[in-house]
Amino acid sequence: MAALPAIDTLTLEDAQAEHARLVAEITHHRALYYQKDAPEISDADYDALEKRLTVLEARFPDLAGAHSPTATVGAAPAAGFGKVKHKVPMLSLGNAFEDGDVADFVASVRRFLVLDDGAPLEFVAEPKIDGLSLSIRYENGQLVQAATRGDGAEGEDVTANVRTIDDIPNTLRGKAPAVLEVRGEVYMRREDFLALNKAQTEKGEKVFANPRNAAAGSLRQLDASITAGRPLRFFAYTWGELSEPLGATQSESRQRLAELGFTISEPSRQCRTADELLEYYRDIGAQRATLPFDIDGVVYKVDRLDLQERLGFRTRTPRWATAHKYPAEQAQTILRAISIQVGRTGALTPVAELEPITVGGVVVSRATLHNEDEIRRKDVRVGDTVIVQRAGDVIPQIVTSIAALRPADAQPFVFPTHCPACGSLAVRSTAEKADVAAETAAVEGAAGGEEAPPTETATEAEAEPDGVVRRCTGGLICPAQAVERLIHFTSRLAFDIEGLGIERMRLFFSQGRIREPADIFTLEKREAERIDRIVTMTGFGKKSVEKLFAAIEARRTIGLDRLIYALGIRQVGEATAKLLARHYLTVEHWRDAMIKAAEERAAQPAERKPELVGEAYAELCAIEQIGVGVADDMMAFFREEHNRAVLDRLLAQITVETYERPSTTGSPVVGKTVVFTGTLETMGRSEAKAKAESLGAKVAGSVSAKTDYVVVGADAGSKATKARELGLTILTEQEWVDLIGGKTTTPE
Ligand code: IVH
């Protein structure tokens, strides 16, 4: 640091200026350190700044105040913000990219609701604002709390900051529901963003890459007075907890939000068909550049709230709404090299190493090339000039290479036949499913620099076609697979350990400090005496190591669904992990059942029907949506002695919470196993299943002695016969509807 004037030589005026400078600088570095995990200065330099501020305030006590960083030193440093658990989860939206996806969305809504072709169905279409989502809680008309989305279940408490935003009323107008959580998007208008950046440049402070980053950076300030000086705005578009409905439809509710004092996202439109939705999409697309704020698409929502309720939610997205994105932004750059990344299940993914290029405000230096066939199909060669594209949170991709600009000596890429990490043979497999998509998510982290939020495609939604993936056969001896499993283990939807990102995990792994999940939880005990050694060997800084230990401690208690997901078993993504947790409830029950099922499976020929393999295995396969493929991947994991030992060593370190079913107070079918068979009249099979599950019932695909209810529709076949043979309770569709009559619940 350049020599600074000694504090005891400063006049009051100099001291005020110096105080403002230090506060701004400390706040800035805290944000980098605590929120982005990307400090720009060493801990020692940071400490020097704090020290100087403390000395300054000691000498000029009037400068110290509640907002000063010295007042918050040591207070909840690990997070910076308090945490808020969302009463109703903050979910994301499914995506449509092409016209056909919109038609599919409309068709899927109609199918789910079993609507006749002529039956009317209305949608509200509105812009998709490119900002960050916020939930604001009002009690008796007064703003009491505001929180960011966080991981959807828990966000950051930004109440003080939100109170400074002009668009957000502290007191609602007129008669408001006793409890109302208003949700919407915090954003910055384009002209305000440009003016802010100009002012920041003049002050020699950080400029923002785009309005979204500026809005996020301004809201997530530990000092609310900084937020107050930033031109933030808010659009309301939905709600969380609510003591009474705002209306019978989305459009009525929007109107009501406007009456209560909010700005609602406009221009919006009522639409009835896929064609009308597409017309809206095109109209807004044409106005996009002249709208005063950035949008990244439009959102379509089923208008009637009773239909929204029937449609309900998938794991993370509503069935009643979807986002329709505008095309990806593209740029041209040079492909410098193709590297091969080995995923946690051994999949070899080619990654394009690019001459860094800005695409839509984000620097991209890596992009996925998906697989061997894709490189061949697109004839991409090292040295080529390529078109790169990125859309929203999706991993950057190579669209094409420009043949005319190819260097004369560019050679076709030869895909390795052996794993670059362990040298084992890499073979092309036949049955590839969800885990390939999940592994691609790791490329995202590597490619984007910052860890982008996981997308739906990064979980179980998307599958690569069969047979295109080359896989390392090294299994447990492959260090790349081992480290990728650990990276997955700590990722956002799994143990979500702050400060243990991809690079740090690689480092700890290569140093032998963490070799399996249990090691994460014994790290502090093993290293506490020698923190200084970690500090010198990793270059992290003492504070940063202590912060990491605190983050690990905070995750010693974990939900069963997260634990199952974290193990990284092939095909077991977020949704499957939830299904398993919901079925087995406790970790002991789940673990024992899996071991038993694996033993049963191993003792029987592969082609034997699940029911005949054994009780535990049959129970697993009978969980709707699990299927034999997933069950067998699960069995492959549990059959391996090493995996059981790894799991048990982990379980000795952590506490796994019993899975909490969604609130089902008063539900008559909670914990019951139901089988639907035959054609139902009042609802489709998907709706029947979703409804039963939302009431805490388990829906099974086949009838067994453990089935509580068999709901029999028209033309029921062998399942009904078997139910009668077993003497089970058989219900008509009407009897089932009467049984659950009028019971609703909050979505999971
Ligand atoms: S409705 C159940 N409406 O987009 C989720 N979201 O990609 C209901 N967003 O998390 C969300 N504009 O942050 C909705 N008009 C709009 C929106 C909007 C922007 C954001 C929101 C959401 C994300 C999903």
CSV table of C-alpha atoms in Angstrom, one decimal, residues 230-424:
chain,number,residue,atom,x,y,z
A,230,ARG,CA,-28.3,3.4,-5.6
A,231,PRO,CA,-31.1,3.8,-8.1
A,232,LEU,CA,-32.9,0.5,-7.4
A,233,ARG,CA,-36.4,-0.3,-8.5
A,234,PHE,CA,-38.8,-3.2,-8.0
A,235,PHE,CA,-41.5,-5.0,-10.0
A,236,ALA,CA,-44.0,-7.1,-8.2
A,237,TYR,CA,-45.1,-10.3,-10.0
A,238,THR,CA,-46.1,-13.0,-7.6
A,239,TRP,CA,-46.5,-13.7,-3.9
A,240,GLY,CA,-45.4,-16.2,-1.2
A,241,GLU,CA,-47.3,-16.6,2.1
A,242,LEU,CA,-50.7,-15.0,2.1
A,243,SER,CA,-53.5,-14.9,4.7
A,244,GLU,CA,-56.2,-14.4,2.1
A,245,PRO,CA,-56.2,-14.5,-1.7
A,246,LEU,CA,-55.5,-11.4,-3.6
A,247,GLY,CA,-58.0,-12.4,-6.4
A,248,ALA,CA,-59.3,-15.4,-8.3
A,249,THR,CA,-56.8,-15.0,-11.1
A,250,GLN,CA,-53.3,-13.9,-11.7
A,251,SER,CA,-54.4,-10.7,-13.5
A,252,GLU,CA,-56.8,-9.8,-10.6
A,253,SER,CA,-54.0,-10.4,-8.1
A,254,ARG,CA,-51.6,-8.2,-10.2
A,255,GLN,CA,-54.2,-5.4,-10.1
A,256,ARG,CA,-54.6,-5.8,-6.4
A,257,LEU,CA,-50.8,-5.6,-5.9
A,258,ALA,CA,-50.9,-2.3,-7.9
A,259,GLU,CA,-53.6,-1.0,-5.6
A,260,LEU,CA,-51.6,-1.9,-2.6
A,261,GLY,CA,-48.8,0.4,-3.9
A,262,PHE,CA,-46.5,-1.8,-6.1
A,263,THR,CA,-45.3,-1.4,-9.6
A,264,ILE,CA,-46.3,-4.5,-11.6
A,265,SER,CA,-44.3,-5.8,-14.5
A,266,GLU,CA,-45.7,-4.3,-17.7
A,267,PRO,CA,-46.4,-4.5,-20.6
A,268,SER,CA,-48.5,-7.6,-20.0
A,269,ARG,CA,-51.2,-9.2,-22.0
A,270,GLN,CA,-54.0,-11.8,-21.7
A,271,CYS,CA,-53.5,-14.7,-24.2
A,272,ARG,CA,-55.5,-17.8,-25.0
A,273,THR,CA,-53.4,-19.9,-27.3
A,274,ALA,CA,-49.8,-20.8,-28.1
A,275,ASP,CA,-50.1,-18.5,-31.2
A,276,GLU,CA,-51.2,-15.6,-29.1
A,277,LEU,CA,-48.3,-16.2,-26.6
A,278,LEU,CA,-45.9,-16.2,-29.5
A,279,GLU,CA,-47.3,-13.0,-30.9
A,280,TYR,CA,-46.7,-11.4,-27.5
A,281,TYR,CA,-43.2,-12.8,-27.4
A,282,ARG,CA,-42.5,-11.2,-30.8
A,283,ASP,CA,-44.1,-7.9,-30.0
A,284,ILE,CA,-42.0,-7.6,-26.8
A,285,GLY,CA,-38.9,-8.8,-28.6
A,286,ALA,CA,-39.4,-5.9,-31.1
A,287,GLN,CA,-39.7,-3.4,-28.2
A,288,ARG,CA,-36.8,-5.0,-26.2
A,289,ALA,CA,-34.1,-2.5,-27.0
A,290,THR,CA,-36.4,0.5,-26.3
A,291,LEU,CA,-37.7,-0.8,-22.9
A,292,PRO,CA,-36.0,1.2,-20.1
A,293,PHE,CA,-34.9,-2.0,-18.4
A,294,ASP,CA,-33.2,-5.3,-19.4
A,295,ILE,CA,-35.4,-8.3,-19.9
A,296,ASP,CA,-34.1,-11.8,-20.9
A,297,GLY,CA,-37.4,-13.3,-22.0
A,298,VAL,CA,-41.1,-13.3,-21.2
A,299,VAL,CA,-43.1,-15.3,-18.7
A,300,TYR,CA,-46.4,-17.1,-19.4
A,301,LYS,CA,-48.7,-17.9,-16.4
A,302,VAL,CA,-52.0,-19.7,-16.3
A,303,ASP,CA,-54.4,-17.0,-15.3
A,304,ARG,CA,-56.9,-18.9,-13.0
A,305,LEU,CA,-55.4,-19.5,-9.6
A,306,ASP,CA,-57.5,-22.6,-9.0
A,307,LEU,CA,-56.0,-24.1,-12.1
A,308,GLN,CA,-52.5,-23.0,-10.9
A,309,GLU,CA,-53.2,-24.8,-7.7
A,310,ARG,CA,-54.2,-28.0,-9.5
A,311,LEU,CA,-51.2,-27.8,-11.7
A,312,GLY,CA,-48.9,-27.4,-8.8
A,313,PHE,CA,-45.1,-27.8,-8.9
A,314,ARG,CA,-42.3,-30.1,-10.1
A,315,THR,CA,-39.2,-30.3,-7.9
A,316,ARG,CA,-38.1,-26.7,-8.6
A,317,THR,CA,-40.5,-25.2,-11.2
A,318,PRO,CA,-44.2,-24.6,-11.4
A,319,ARG,CA,-46.3,-26.5,-14.0
A,320,TRP,CA,-48.5,-23.4,-14.4
A,321,ALA,CA,-45.8,-21.1,-15.8
A,322,THR,CA,-42.8,-21.0,-18.0
A,323,ALA,CA,-40.2,-18.6,-19.2
A,324,HIS,CA,-39.7,-18.0,-22.9
A,325,LYS,CA,-36.1,-16.8,-23.4
A,326,TYR,CA,-34.9,-14.6,-26.2
A,327,PRO,CA,-32.1,-16.1,-28.3
A,328,ALA,CA,-28.7,-16.4,-26.9
A,329,GLU,CA,-26.0,-13.8,-27.4
A,330,GLN,CA,-23.2,-14.8,-29.6
A,331,ALA,CA,-19.6,-13.8,-30.2
A,332,GLN,CA,-16.7,-14.9,-32.4
A,333,THR,CA,-13.4,-16.0,-31.0
A,334,ILE,CA,-10.4,-18.5,-31.4
A,335,LEU,CA,-10.4,-22.0,-30.2
A,336,ARG,CA,-7.0,-22.4,-28.5
A,337,ALA,CA,-7.2,-25.9,-27.3
A,338,ILE,CA,-9.6,-28.7,-26.4
A,339,SER,CA,-9.2,-30.2,-23.0
A,340,ILE,CA,-10.9,-33.3,-21.6
A,341,GLN,CA,-12.7,-33.1,-18.2
A,342,VAL,CA,-13.4,-36.3,-16.3
A,343,GLY,CA,-16.7,-36.2,-14.5
A,344,ARG,CA,-17.6,-37.9,-11.2
A,345,THR,CA,-19.0,-41.0,-13.0
A,346,GLY,CA,-16.1,-41.1,-15.4
A,347,ALA,CA,-17.7,-39.3,-18.4
A,348,LEU,CA,-15.0,-37.6,-20.6
A,349,THR,CA,-16.3,-34.2,-21.6
A,350,PRO,CA,-14.4,-32.1,-24.1
A,351,VAL,CA,-14.0,-28.5,-23.1
A,352,ALA,CA,-13.1,-25.7,-25.5
A,353,GLU,CA,-10.4,-23.4,-24.2
A,354,LEU,CA,-11.0,-20.1,-25.9
A,355,GLU,CA,-9.4,-16.8,-26.4
A,356,PRO,CA,-11.4,-14.9,-23.7
A,357,ILE,CA,-14.3,-13.0,-25.2
A,358,THR,CA,-17.2,-11.0,-23.8
A,359,VAL,CA,-20.6,-12.5,-24.6
A,360,GLY,CA,-23.5,-10.5,-23.4
A,361,GLY,CA,-21.5,-8.8,-20.6
A,362,VAL,CA,-19.8,-11.9,-19.3
A,363,VAL,CA,-16.2,-13.0,-20.1
A,364,VAL,CA,-16.2,-16.5,-21.5
A,365,SER,CA,-12.9,-18.5,-21.8
A,366,ARG,CA,-14.3,-22.0,-21.8
A,367,ALA,CA,-17.3,-23.6,-23.4
A,368,THR,CA,-18.6,-27.1,-23.5
A,369,LEU,CA,-18.2,-29.2,-26.7
A,370,HIS,CA,-20.6,-31.9,-25.2
A,371,ASN,CA,-19.0,-35.1,-26.6
A,372,GLU,CA,-16.9,-36.8,-29.1
A,373,ASP,CA,-19.6,-36.9,-31.8
A,374,GLU,CA,-20.5,-33.3,-31.5
A,375,ILE,CA,-16.9,-32.3,-32.2
A,376,ARG,CA,-16.9,-34.5,-35.3
A,377,ARG,CA,-20.3,-33.3,-36.4
A,378,LYS,CA,-19.4,-29.7,-36.1
A,379,ASP,CA,-15.9,-30.4,-37.4
A,380,VAL,CA,-14.4,-28.2,-34.7
A,381,ARG,CA,-10.5,-28.0,-34.8
A,382,VAL,CA,-8.0,-26.3,-32.6
A,383,GLY,CA,-7.0,-23.0,-34.2
A,384,ASP,CA,-10.5,-22.5,-35.7
A,385,THR,CA,-12.5,-19.3,-35.4
A,386,VAL,CA,-15.7,-20.3,-33.6
A,387,ILE,CA,-19.0,-18.8,-32.7
A,388,VAL,CA,-19.7,-19.0,-28.9
A,389,GLN,CA,-23.1,-18.4,-27.4
A,390,ARG,CA,-24.5,-18.2,-23.9
A,391,ALA,CA,-28.1,-17.7,-22.8
A,392,GLY,CA,-29.0,-16.9,-19.2
A,393,ASP,CA,-27.5,-19.4,-16.8
A,394,VAL,CA,-26.8,-22.0,-19.5
A,395,ILE,CA,-23.3,-23.2,-20.0
A,396,PRO,CA,-21.6,-21.4,-22.9
A,397,GLN,CA,-21.6,-23.5,-26.1
A,398,ILE,CA,-19.7,-23.6,-29.4
A,399,VAL,CA,-22.3,-23.1,-32.1
A,400,THR,CA,-20.1,-23.6,-35.2
A,401,SER,CA,-16.7,-23.1,-36.5
A,402,ILE,CA,-16.1,-20.8,-39.5
A,403,ALA,CA,-14.6,-22.9,-42.2
A,404,ALA,CA,-13.4,-19.9,-44.3
A,405,LEU,CA,-11.1,-18.8,-41.4
A,406,ARG,CA,-9.5,-22.2,-40.7
A,407,PRO,CA,-5.7,-22.2,-40.6
A,408,ALA,CA,-4.3,-24.5,-43.3
A,409,ASP,CA,-2.6,-26.8,-40.9
A,410,ALA,CA,-5.6,-27.4,-38.5
A,411,GLN,CA,-6.0,-31.1,-37.8
A,412,PRO,CA,-9.2,-32.9,-36.8
A,413,PHE,CA,-9.4,-33.5,-33.1
A,414,VAL,CA,-8.5,-37.0,-32.0
A,415,PHE,CA,-10.6,-38.0,-29.0
A,416,PRO,CA,-8.6,-39.9,-26.4
A,417,THR,CA,-9.3,-43.5,-25.8
A,418,HIS,CA,-7.8,-43.4,-22.3
A,419,CYS,CA,-8.6,-41.4,-19.3
A,420,PRO,CA,-6.3,-38.4,-19.1
A,421,ALA,CA,-6.3,-38.5,-15.3
A,422,CYS,CA,-5.6,-42.2,-14.6
A,423,GLY,CA,-4.7,-43.7,-17.9
A,424,SER,CA,-7.5,-46.4,-17.7
